[in-house]
Coordinates of C-alpha atoms in Angstrom, one line a residue:
M1 CA 36.7 -56.3 13.9
P2 CA 32.9 -55.5 14.2
A3 CA 30.5 -58.4 14.7
R4 CA 27.4 -58.4 12.6
V5 CA 23.8 -59.5 13.3
P6 CA 21.9 -59.1 10.1
M7 CA 18.2 -58.1 10.2
T8 CA 15.6 -60.4 8.7
G9 CA 15.8 -60.2 4.9
A10 CA 19.4 -58.8 4.9
P11 CA 22.4 -60.5 3.4
C12 CA 23.7 -63.0 6.0
W13 CA 25.9 -65.5 4.1
V14 CA 27.8 -65.9 0.8
D15 CA 29.3 -68.9 -0.9
L16 CA 31.4 -69.8 -3.9
L17 CA 30.4 -72.5 -6.4
T18 CA 33.7 -73.5 -8.0
S19 CA 35.0 -76.2 -10.3
D20 CA 38.3 -76.2 -8.5
T21 CA 38.0 -76.0 -4.7
A22 CA 41.7 -76.5 -4.1
R23 CA 42.6 -73.6 -6.4
A24 CA 39.9 -71.4 -4.8
E25 CA 41.3 -72.1 -1.3
Q26 CA 44.8 -71.1 -2.5
F27 CA 43.6 -68.1 -4.4
Y28 CA 41.4 -66.5 -1.8
G29 CA 43.8 -67.6 1.0
E30 CA 46.7 -65.7 -0.5
L31 CA 44.6 -62.7 -1.7
F32 CA 42.5 -62.1 1.4
G33 CA 44.3 -64.1 4.1
W34 CA 41.5 -66.6 4.5
T35 CA 41.8 -70.1 6.1
A36 CA 39.6 -73.0 5.0
E37 CA 37.7 -75.4 7.2
H38 CA 36.4 -78.6 5.6
G39 CA 33.1 -80.0 6.6
D40 CA 32.3 -83.7 7.0
E41 CA 31.9 -85.3 3.6
E42 CA 29.0 -87.5 4.5
R43 CA 27.0 -84.9 6.4
Y44 CA 27.9 -81.7 4.6
G45 CA 29.3 -82.9 1.2
G46 CA 32.7 -81.5 2.0
Y47 CA 31.4 -78.0 2.2
I48 CA 34.2 -75.5 3.0
T49 CA 34.0 -72.6 5.4
F50 CA 36.2 -69.6 4.8
R51 CA 37.4 -67.7 7.9
K52 CA 39.3 -64.4 8.3
D53 CA 41.2 -64.2 11.6
G54 CA 39.0 -67.1 12.8
K55 CA 35.7 -65.5 12.0
M56 CA 33.4 -66.9 9.3
V57 CA 33.1 -64.8 6.1
G58 CA 31.7 -67.3 3.6
G59 CA 31.6 -70.8 2.2
C60 CA 32.6 -72.9 -0.8
M61 CA 31.3 -75.9 -2.6
R62 CA 32.3 -77.9 -5.7
N63 CA 30.7 -77.2 -9.0
D64 CA 30.5 -80.6 -10.8
G65 CA 29.1 -79.0 -13.9
S66 CA 25.9 -81.1 -13.9
S67 CA 23.6 -78.2 -13.5
G68 CA 25.2 -76.1 -16.2
T69 CA 25.7 -73.2 -13.7
P70 CA 29.0 -71.4 -14.1
D71 CA 31.4 -70.8 -11.2
M72 CA 29.9 -68.0 -9.2
W73 CA 29.5 -66.3 -5.8
S74 CA 26.0 -66.3 -4.3
V75 CA 24.4 -64.1 -1.7
Y76 CA 21.9 -65.5 0.9
L77 CA 19.2 -63.4 2.7
A78 CA 18.2 -64.1 6.3
S79 CA 14.8 -65.6 6.9
D80 CA 12.9 -66.5 10.1
D81 CA 11.0 -69.2 8.1
A82 CA 12.9 -70.4 5.0
R83 CA 10.0 -72.6 3.8
R84 CA 7.5 -69.9 4.0
T85 CA 9.9 -67.5 2.2
V86 CA 10.3 -69.9 -0.6
E87 CA 6.6 -70.3 -1.0
R88 CA 6.1 -66.5 -1.0
A89 CA 8.8 -66.1 -3.6
A90 CA 7.1 -68.6 -5.9
E91 CA 3.8 -66.9 -5.4
L92 CA 5.2 -63.5 -6.4
G93 CA 7.0 -64.4 -9.6
G94 CA 10.2 -66.1 -8.4
T95 CA 11.4 -69.5 -9.4
V96 CA 12.5 -72.2 -6.9
I97 CA 16.0 -73.5 -7.8
V98 CA 16.7 -75.4 -4.6
P99 CA 13.7 -76.1 -2.3
A100 CA 14.1 -75.4 1.5
M101 CA 16.3 -78.1 2.9
D102 CA 17.8 -78.8 6.3
V103 CA 21.5 -78.5 6.9
P104 CA 22.1 -80.7 10.0
E105 CA 22.4 -78.5 13.1
Q106 CA 23.4 -75.5 11.0
G107 CA 20.1 -74.2 9.6
V108 CA 17.7 -74.3 6.6
M109 CA 18.8 -73.2 3.1
A110 CA 17.1 -72.6 -0.2
M111 CA 17.8 -70.9 -3.5
V112 CA 15.3 -69.0 -5.6
T113 CA 15.4 -66.4 -8.4
D114 CA 13.7 -63.1 -8.3
P115 CA 11.4 -62.0 -11.2
S116 CA 14.4 -60.5 -13.0
G117 CA 16.2 -63.9 -13.0
A118 CA 18.8 -63.1 -10.3
A119 CA 19.5 -66.1 -8.1
V120 CA 19.5 -65.4 -4.4
G121 CA 19.8 -67.8 -1.4
V122 CA 17.6 -68.0 1.6
W123 CA 19.2 -68.9 5.0
Q124 CA 17.4 -69.6 8.3
G125 CA 20.3 -69.9 10.7
R126 CA 20.4 -72.2 13.7
E127 CA 24.0 -73.0 15.0
N128 CA 25.3 -71.1 12.0
P129 CA 23.8 -67.6 12.0
G130 CA 26.0 -66.5 9.0
I131 CA 28.8 -64.1 8.4
E132 CA 30.5 -63.1 11.6
V133 CA 32.4 -60.0 10.6
V134 CA 32.0 -57.3 7.9
A135 CA 33.4 -53.9 6.9
E136 CA 37.1 -55.0 7.3
P137 CA 39.8 -56.0 4.8
G138 CA 39.1 -59.5 3.6
T139 CA 35.5 -59.5 4.7
P140 CA 32.3 -58.4 2.9
N141 CA 31.9 -54.7 2.7
W142 CA 28.7 -54.4 0.6
F143 CA 26.1 -56.5 -1.2
E144 CA 24.5 -55.3 -4.4
L145 CA 21.9 -56.5 -6.9
H146 CA 22.1 -55.3 -10.5
T147 CA 18.8 -55.8 -12.3
R148 CA 17.1 -54.9 -15.6
D149 CA 13.7 -54.9 -13.9
Y150 CA 14.2 -52.3 -11.2
E151 CA 10.8 -51.5 -9.9
P152 CA 9.3 -55.0 -10.0
T153 CA 12.4 -56.4 -8.4
L154 CA 12.3 -53.9 -5.5
R155 CA 8.7 -54.8 -4.9
F156 CA 9.6 -58.5 -4.8
Y157 CA 12.2 -58.1 -2.1
E158 CA 9.9 -55.8 -0.1
D159 CA 7.0 -58.4 -0.3
V160 CA 9.0 -61.6 0.1
F161 CA 11.8 -60.6 2.5
G162 CA 10.1 -57.6 4.2
W163 CA 12.6 -55.0 3.0
Q164 CA 12.2 -51.4 4.0
T165 CA 13.8 -49.6 1.1
S166 CA 15.2 -46.1 0.8
V167 CA 15.7 -44.3 -2.5
M168 CA 19.3 -43.0 -2.9
S169 CA 18.9 -41.7 -6.5
D170 CA 16.1 -41.7 -9.0
T171 CA 17.4 -40.2 -12.2
D172 CA 17.7 -41.7 -15.7
D173 CA 21.5 -41.9 -15.2
F174 CA 21.5 -43.5 -11.8
R175 CA 18.6 -45.3 -10.2
Y176 CA 19.5 -46.9 -6.9
S177 CA 17.8 -48.0 -3.7
T178 CA 19.1 -49.5 -0.4
L179 CA 17.8 -51.9 2.1
G180 CA 17.7 -49.7 5.2
E181 CA 19.1 -46.2 5.2
G182 CA 22.0 -44.2 6.7
R183 CA 24.2 -46.3 9.0
E184 CA 21.6 -49.1 8.9
Q185 CA 22.0 -49.8 5.1
Q186 CA 22.6 -53.5 4.5
A187 CA 22.4 -53.9 0.7
G188 CA 21.8 -52.0 -2.6
V189 CA 19.7 -52.5 -5.7
M190 CA 20.9 -50.8 -9.0
D191 CA 18.9 -50.2 -12.2
A192 CA 21.6 -51.8 -14.4
A193 CA 19.6 -52.3 -17.6
T194 CA 22.3 -50.6 -19.7
M195 CA 25.2 -52.3 -17.8
L196 CA 24.5 -56.0 -17.5
P197 CA 26.1 -58.3 -20.1
E198 CA 23.9 -59.6 -22.9
G199 CA 21.7 -62.5 -21.7
V200 CA 22.0 -61.5 -18.0
S201 CA 18.8 -60.0 -16.5
G202 CA 19.9 -59.8 -12.9
L203 CA 22.9 -60.6 -10.7
W204 CA 23.8 -60.3 -7.0
G205 CA 27.4 -59.4 -6.2
I206 CA 29.7 -58.9 -3.2
Y207 CA 32.3 -56.2 -2.6
W208 CA 35.2 -57.5 -0.5
G209 CA 37.1 -54.9 1.5
V210 CA 40.8 -54.3 0.8
E211 CA 43.4 -51.9 2.1
D212 CA 44.7 -51.0 -1.4
T213 CA 42.7 -51.7 -4.5
D214 CA 45.6 -51.2 -6.9
A215 CA 47.8 -53.6 -5.0
C216 CA 45.0 -56.1 -4.6
V217 CA 44.3 -56.1 -8.4
E218 CA 48.0 -56.6 -9.1
K219 CA 48.2 -59.5 -6.6
A220 CA 45.0 -61.1 -7.9
Q221 CA 46.4 -61.1 -11.5
S222 CA 49.6 -62.7 -10.3
L223 CA 47.5 -65.5 -8.8
G224 CA 45.5 -66.1 -12.0
A225 CA 42.6 -63.6 -11.8
S226 CA 41.4 -61.5 -14.7
V227 CA 40.3 -57.9 -14.5
L228 CA 36.7 -57.3 -15.7
H229 CA 36.6 -53.6 -14.7
P230 CA 39.8 -51.7 -13.8
A231 CA 40.2 -49.9 -10.5
D232 CA 38.0 -46.7 -10.4
D233 CA 37.7 -44.0 -7.9
T234 CA 34.1 -43.3 -6.8
P235 CA 32.5 -41.4 -3.9
F236 CA 32.1 -44.8 -2.2
G237 CA 35.7 -45.9 -2.5
K238 CA 38.1 -47.3 -5.1
L239 CA 36.4 -50.2 -6.8
A240 CA 37.5 -53.0 -9.2
T241 CA 35.7 -56.0 -10.6
L242 CA 37.6 -59.2 -11.0
A243 CA 37.1 -62.9 -12.0
D244 CA 39.0 -65.5 -10.0
P245 CA 41.0 -68.2 -11.8
T246 CA 37.9 -70.3 -12.7
G247 CA 35.8 -67.3 -13.8
A248 CA 33.8 -66.5 -10.7
M249 CA 33.2 -62.7 -10.6
F250 CA 33.7 -60.6 -7.4
R251 CA 34.4 -57.0 -6.6
I252 CA 36.8 -55.3 -4.3
I253 CA 36.5 -51.9 -2.5
Q254 CA 39.0 -49.7 -0.8
P255 CA 36.8 -47.5 1.4
P256 CA 37.5 -43.7 1.2
Q257 CA 38.7 -43.5 4.8
R258 CA 41.5 -46.0 4.0

């Protein structure tokens, strides 16, 4: 499995906010072959780390409902200075949800929104640099932001996180840019003004790699998931969008070469 060292500003961590951590452990464990490692309750609030074949692929924490936030997956971008990144985000139209805070020994985390309203995490790693493996079944294969405010949002990530973006397509039907280009691409931004649900102005998502999309959809449904968008063949692979048993949305992708 390939190791991954994300560039500054690139996706480096993901975690699940869920109202039922035990069910999430079981669901993703059976679906993707993950194991769960529980952190110390006093120091880390019982934060759970998901591993695939011993390598970190993401985390999980309990949603107690107090914030009104639905169960969801979040994407974190790498920062050399999380506090300065948060300050810059606020200066350029973002909103601070969680100020930069130390996670003992592990790093510094924060959560902000971009100008379109999409929540995105900030992670300055120390002992925990982030995701250890990508581009394999059961690991992140792609990270993507859907936004109603395409141009302003691109400028925000360029100015706050230092993104060097590359235009993949710029037509009325499909407007899409990537962080990096060619084999160095790390994430994508889609103009999704006509696609996002009512009341949602921006949303980060994760594509998890699978060997067989159809089989994975069938298994996910047997484990309590629901299908938001059925499996569809695209030039990038066979995709499907699902919601886990408590409603957290995620995507799966079977790459073309598989």
